[in-house]
Short mmCIF file of N, CA, C and O in Angstrom, two decimals:
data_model
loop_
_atom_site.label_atom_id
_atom_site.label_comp_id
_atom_site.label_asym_id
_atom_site.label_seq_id
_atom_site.Cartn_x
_atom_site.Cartn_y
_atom_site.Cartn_z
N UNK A 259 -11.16 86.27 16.90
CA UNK A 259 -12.05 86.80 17.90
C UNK A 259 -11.72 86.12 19.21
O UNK A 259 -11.35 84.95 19.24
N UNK A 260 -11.86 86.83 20.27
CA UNK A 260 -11.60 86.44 21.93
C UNK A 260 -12.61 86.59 22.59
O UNK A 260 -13.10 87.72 22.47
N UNK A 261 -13.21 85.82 23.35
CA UNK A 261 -13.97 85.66 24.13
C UNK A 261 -13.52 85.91 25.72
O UNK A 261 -12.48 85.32 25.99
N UNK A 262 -14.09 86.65 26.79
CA UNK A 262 -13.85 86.84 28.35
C UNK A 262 -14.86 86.96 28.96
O UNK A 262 -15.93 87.47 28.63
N UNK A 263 -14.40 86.26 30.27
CA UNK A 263 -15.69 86.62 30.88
C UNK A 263 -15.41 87.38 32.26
O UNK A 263 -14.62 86.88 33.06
N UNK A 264 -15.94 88.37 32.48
CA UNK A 264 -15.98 89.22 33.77
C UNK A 264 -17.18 88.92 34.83
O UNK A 264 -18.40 89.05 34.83
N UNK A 265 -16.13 88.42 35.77
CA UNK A 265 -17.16 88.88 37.12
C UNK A 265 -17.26 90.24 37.65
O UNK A 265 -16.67 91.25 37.26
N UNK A 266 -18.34 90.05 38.84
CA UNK A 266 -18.56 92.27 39.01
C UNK A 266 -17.39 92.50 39.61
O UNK A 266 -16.91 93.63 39.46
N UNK A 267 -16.67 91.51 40.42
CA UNK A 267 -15.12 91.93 41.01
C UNK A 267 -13.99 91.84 40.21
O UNK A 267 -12.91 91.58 40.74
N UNK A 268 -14.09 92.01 39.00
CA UNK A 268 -12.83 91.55 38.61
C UNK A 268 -12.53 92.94 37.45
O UNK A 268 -12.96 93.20 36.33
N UNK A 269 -11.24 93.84 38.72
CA UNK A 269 -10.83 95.06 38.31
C UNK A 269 -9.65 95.16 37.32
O UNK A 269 -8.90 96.13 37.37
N UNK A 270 -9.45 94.02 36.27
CA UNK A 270 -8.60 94.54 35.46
C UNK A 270 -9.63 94.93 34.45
O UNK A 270 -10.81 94.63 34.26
N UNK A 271 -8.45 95.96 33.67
CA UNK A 271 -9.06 96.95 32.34
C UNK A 271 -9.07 96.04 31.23
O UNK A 271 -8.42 95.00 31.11
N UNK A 272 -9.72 96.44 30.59
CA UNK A 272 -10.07 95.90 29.22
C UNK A 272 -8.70 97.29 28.17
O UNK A 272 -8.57 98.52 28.17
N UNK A 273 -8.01 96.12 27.48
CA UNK A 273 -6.93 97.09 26.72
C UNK A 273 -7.63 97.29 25.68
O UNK A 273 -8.45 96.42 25.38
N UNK A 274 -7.48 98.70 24.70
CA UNK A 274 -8.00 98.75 23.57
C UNK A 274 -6.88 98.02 22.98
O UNK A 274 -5.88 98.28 23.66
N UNK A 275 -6.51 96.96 21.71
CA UNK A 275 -5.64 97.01 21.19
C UNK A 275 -5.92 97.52 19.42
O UNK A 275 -6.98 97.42 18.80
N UNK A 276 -4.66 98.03 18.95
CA UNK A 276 -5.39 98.83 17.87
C UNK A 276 -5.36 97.35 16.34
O UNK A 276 -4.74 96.29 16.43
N UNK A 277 -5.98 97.68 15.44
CA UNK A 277 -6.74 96.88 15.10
C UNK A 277 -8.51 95.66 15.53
O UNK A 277 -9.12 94.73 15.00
N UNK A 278 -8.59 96.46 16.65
CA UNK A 278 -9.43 95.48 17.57
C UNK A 278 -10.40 96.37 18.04
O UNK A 278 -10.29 97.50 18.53
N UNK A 279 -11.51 95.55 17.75
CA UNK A 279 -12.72 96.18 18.32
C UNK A 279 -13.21 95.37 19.33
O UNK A 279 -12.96 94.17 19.36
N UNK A 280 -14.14 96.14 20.47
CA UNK A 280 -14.09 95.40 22.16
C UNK A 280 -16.10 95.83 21.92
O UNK A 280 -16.69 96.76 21.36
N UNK A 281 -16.47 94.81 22.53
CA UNK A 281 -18.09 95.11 22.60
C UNK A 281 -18.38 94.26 24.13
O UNK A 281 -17.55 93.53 24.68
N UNK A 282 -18.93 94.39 24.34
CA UNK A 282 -19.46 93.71 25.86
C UNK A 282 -21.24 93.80 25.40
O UNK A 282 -22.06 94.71 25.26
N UNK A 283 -21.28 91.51 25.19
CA UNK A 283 -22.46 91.66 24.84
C UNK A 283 -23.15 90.39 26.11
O UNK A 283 -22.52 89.35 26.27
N UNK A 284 -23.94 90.54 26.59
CA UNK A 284 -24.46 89.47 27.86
C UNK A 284 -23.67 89.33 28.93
O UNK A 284 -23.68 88.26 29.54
N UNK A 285 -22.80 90.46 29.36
CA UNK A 285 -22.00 90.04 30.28
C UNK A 285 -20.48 90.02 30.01
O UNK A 285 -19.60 90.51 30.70
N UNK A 286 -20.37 89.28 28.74
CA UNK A 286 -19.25 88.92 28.52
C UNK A 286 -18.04 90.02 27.17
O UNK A 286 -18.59 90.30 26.11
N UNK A 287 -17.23 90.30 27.27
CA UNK A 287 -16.21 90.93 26.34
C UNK A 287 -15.82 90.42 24.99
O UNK A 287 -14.70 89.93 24.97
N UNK A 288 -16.37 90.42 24.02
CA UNK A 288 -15.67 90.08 22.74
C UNK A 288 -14.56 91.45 22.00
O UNK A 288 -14.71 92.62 21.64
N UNK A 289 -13.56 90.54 22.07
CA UNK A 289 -12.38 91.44 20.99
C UNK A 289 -12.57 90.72 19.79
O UNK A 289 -12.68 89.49 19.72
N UNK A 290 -12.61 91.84 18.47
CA UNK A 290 -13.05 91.21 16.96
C UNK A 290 -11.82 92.07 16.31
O UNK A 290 -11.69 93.29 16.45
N UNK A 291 -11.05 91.31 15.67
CA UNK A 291 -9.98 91.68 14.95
C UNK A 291 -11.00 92.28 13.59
O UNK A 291 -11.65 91.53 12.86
N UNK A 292 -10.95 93.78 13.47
CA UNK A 292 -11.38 94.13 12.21
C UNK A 292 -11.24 93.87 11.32
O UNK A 292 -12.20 93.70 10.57
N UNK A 293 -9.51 93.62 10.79
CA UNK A 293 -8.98 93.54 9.48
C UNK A 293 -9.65 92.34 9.08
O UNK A 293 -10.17 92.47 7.97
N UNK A 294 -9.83 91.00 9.71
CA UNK A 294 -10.33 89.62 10.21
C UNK A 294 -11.52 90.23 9.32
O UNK A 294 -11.56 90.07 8.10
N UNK A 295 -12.56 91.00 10.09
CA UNK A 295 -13.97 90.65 9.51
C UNK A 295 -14.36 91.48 8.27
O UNK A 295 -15.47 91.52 7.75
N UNK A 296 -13.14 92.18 7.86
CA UNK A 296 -13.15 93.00 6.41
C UNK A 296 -12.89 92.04 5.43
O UNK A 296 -13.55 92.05 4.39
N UNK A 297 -11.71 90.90 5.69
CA UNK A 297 -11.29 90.15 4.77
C UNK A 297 -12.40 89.04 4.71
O UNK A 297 -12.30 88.46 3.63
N UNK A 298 -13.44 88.54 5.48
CA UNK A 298 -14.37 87.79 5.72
C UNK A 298 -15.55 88.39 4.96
O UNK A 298 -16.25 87.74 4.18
N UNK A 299 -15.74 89.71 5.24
CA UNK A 299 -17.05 90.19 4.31
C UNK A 299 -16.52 90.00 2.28
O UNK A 299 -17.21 89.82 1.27
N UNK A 300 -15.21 90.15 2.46
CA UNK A 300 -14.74 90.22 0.86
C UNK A 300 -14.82 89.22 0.59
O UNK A 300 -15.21 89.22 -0.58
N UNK A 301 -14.66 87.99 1.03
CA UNK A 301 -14.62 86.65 0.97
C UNK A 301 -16.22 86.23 0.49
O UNK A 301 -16.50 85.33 -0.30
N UNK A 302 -16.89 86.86 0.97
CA UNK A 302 -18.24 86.70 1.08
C UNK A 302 -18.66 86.76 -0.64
O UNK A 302 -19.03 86.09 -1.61
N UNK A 303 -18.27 88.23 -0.11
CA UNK A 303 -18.79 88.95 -2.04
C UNK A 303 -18.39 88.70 -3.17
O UNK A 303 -18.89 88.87 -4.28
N UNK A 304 -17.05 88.12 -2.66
CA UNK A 304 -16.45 87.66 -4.05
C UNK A 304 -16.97 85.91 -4.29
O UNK A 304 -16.64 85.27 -5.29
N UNK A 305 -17.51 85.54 -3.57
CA UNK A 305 -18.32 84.43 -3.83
C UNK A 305 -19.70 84.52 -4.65
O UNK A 305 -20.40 83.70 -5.25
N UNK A 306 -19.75 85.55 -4.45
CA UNK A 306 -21.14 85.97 -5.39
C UNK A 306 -21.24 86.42 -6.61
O UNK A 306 -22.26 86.27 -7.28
N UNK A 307 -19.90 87.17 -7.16
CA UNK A 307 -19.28 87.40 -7.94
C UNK A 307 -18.84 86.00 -9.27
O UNK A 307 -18.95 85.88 -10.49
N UNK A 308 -18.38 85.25 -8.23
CA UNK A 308 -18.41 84.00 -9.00
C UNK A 308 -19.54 83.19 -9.35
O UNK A 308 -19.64 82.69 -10.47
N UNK A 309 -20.42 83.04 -8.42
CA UNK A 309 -21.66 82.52 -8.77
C UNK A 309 -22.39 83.34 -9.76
O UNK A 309 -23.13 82.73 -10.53
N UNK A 310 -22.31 84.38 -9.85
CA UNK A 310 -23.11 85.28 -11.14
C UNK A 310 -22.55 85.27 -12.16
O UNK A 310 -23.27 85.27 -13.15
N UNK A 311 -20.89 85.25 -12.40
CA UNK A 311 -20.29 84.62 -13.55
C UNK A 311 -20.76 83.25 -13.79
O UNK A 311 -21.54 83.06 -14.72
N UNK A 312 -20.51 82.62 -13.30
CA UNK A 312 -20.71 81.40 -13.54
C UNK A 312 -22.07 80.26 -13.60
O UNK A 312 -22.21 79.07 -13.88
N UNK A 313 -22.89 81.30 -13.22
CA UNK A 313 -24.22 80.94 -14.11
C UNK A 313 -24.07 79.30 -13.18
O UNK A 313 -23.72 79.07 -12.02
N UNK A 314 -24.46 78.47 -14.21
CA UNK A 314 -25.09 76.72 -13.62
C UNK A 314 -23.66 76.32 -13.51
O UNK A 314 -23.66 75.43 -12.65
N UNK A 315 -22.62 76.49 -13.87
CA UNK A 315 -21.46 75.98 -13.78
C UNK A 315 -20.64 76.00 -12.52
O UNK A 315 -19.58 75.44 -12.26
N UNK A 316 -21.51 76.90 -11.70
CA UNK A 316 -21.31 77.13 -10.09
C UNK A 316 -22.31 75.75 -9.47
O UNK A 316 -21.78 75.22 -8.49
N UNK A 317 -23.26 75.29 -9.77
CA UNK A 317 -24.11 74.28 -9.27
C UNK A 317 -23.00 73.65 -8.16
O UNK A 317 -23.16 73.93 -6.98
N UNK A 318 -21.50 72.49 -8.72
CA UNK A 318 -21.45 72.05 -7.58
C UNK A 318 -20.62 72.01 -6.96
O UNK A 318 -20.07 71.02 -6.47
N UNK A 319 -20.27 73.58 -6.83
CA UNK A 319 -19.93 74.30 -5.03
C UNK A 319 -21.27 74.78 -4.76
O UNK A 319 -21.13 75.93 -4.35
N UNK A 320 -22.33 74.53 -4.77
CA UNK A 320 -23.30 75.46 -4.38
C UNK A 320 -23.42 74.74 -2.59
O UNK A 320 -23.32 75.39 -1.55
N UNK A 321 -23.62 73.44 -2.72
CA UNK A 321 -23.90 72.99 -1.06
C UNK A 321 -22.35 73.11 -0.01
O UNK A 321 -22.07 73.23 1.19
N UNK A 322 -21.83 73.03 -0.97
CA UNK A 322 -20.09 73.60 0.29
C UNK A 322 -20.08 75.55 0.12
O UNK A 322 -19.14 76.11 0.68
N UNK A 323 -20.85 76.21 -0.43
CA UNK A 323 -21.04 77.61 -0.54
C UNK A 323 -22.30 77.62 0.75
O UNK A 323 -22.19 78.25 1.80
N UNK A 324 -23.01 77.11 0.51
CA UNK A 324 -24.54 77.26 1.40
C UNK A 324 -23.85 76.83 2.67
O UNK A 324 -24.03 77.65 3.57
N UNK A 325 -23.27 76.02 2.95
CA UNK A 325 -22.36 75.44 4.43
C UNK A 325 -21.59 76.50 5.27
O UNK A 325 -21.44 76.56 6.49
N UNK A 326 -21.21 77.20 4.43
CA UNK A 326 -20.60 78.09 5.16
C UNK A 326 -21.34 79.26 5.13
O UNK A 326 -21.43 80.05 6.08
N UNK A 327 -21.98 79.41 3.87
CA UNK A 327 -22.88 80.89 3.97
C UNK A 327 -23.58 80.91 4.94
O UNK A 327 -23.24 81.45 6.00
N UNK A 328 -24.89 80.23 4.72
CA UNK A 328 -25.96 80.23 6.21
C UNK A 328 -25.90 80.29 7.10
O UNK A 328 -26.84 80.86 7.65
N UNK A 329 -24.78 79.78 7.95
CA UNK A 329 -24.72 79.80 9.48
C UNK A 329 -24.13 81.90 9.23
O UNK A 329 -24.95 82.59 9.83
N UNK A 330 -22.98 82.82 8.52
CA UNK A 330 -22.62 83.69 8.83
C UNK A 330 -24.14 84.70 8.59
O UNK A 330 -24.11 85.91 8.77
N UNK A 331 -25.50 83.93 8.13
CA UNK A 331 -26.11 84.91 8.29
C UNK A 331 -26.88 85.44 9.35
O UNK A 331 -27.84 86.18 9.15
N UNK A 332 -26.38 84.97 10.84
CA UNK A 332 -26.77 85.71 11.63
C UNK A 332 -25.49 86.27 12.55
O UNK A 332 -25.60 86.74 13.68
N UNK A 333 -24.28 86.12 11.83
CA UNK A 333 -23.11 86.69 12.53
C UNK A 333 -23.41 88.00 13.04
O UNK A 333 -23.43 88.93 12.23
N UNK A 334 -23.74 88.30 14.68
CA UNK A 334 -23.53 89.71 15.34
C UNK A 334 -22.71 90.82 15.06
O UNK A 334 -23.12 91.98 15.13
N UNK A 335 -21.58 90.51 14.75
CA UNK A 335 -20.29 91.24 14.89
C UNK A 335 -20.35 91.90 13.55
O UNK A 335 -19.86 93.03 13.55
N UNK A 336 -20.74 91.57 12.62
CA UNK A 336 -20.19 92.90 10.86
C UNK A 336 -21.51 92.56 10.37
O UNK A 336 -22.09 91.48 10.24
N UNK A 337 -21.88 93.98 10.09
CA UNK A 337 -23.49 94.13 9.17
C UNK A 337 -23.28 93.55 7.71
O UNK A 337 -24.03 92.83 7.06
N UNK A 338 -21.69 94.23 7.29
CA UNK A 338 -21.26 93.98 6.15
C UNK A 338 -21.46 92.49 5.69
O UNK A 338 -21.98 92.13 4.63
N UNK A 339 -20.82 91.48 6.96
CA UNK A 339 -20.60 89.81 6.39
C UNK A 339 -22.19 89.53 6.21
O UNK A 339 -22.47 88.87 5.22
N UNK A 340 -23.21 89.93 6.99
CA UNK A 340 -24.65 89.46 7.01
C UNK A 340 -24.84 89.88 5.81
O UNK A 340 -25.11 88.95 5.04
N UNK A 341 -24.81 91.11 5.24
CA UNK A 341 -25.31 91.66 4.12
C UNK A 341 -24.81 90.70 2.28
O UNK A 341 -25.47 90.32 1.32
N UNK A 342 -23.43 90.68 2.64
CA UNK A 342 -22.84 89.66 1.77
C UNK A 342 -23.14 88.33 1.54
O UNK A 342 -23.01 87.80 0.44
N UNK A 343 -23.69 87.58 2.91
CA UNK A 343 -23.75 86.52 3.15
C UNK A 343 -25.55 86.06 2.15
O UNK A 343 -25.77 85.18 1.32
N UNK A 344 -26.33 86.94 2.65
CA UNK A 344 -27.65 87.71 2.41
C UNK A 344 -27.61 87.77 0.84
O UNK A 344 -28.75 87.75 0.36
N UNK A 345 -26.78 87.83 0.08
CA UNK A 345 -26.91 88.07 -1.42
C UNK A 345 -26.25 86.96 -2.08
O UNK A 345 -26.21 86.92 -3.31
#
């Protein structure tokens, strides 16, 4: 992901590039590599996948699982990673 920031004078274009999604949120331009946040939501689910196999035997990754889970559950950018993150 890329971060920019635009002033009201500043006349260059924003490129689409393909794989890349462009949002303009507070001002500022985020580019989000899709493929990036597809492989991030799978990442997600297949963590859950394991934890439901694995019953108590998941116990201790559970606080290096929660470390990374919690903070993506208010990630803006993919409904998908919140939703994954969320289960």
């Amino acid at each position: 992901m890329f971060k920019r920031n635009f002033s009201d004078n500043d006349d260059q274009a924003t490129e689409e590039r393909e794989g890349w999604e462009t949002i303009v949120m507070d001002g500022q331009t985020y580019g989000i590599k899709t493929s990036a946040m597809e492989e991030k939501c799978q990442a997600f689910e297949t963590l859950v996948i394991y934890c439901s196999t694995l019953g108590p035997r998941f116990a201790p990754y559970l606080s290096q699982t929660l470390e990374v889970t919690l903070p993506c559950l208010k990630f803006y950018f993919h409904e998908g990673v919140r939703e994954a993150c969320a289960m």
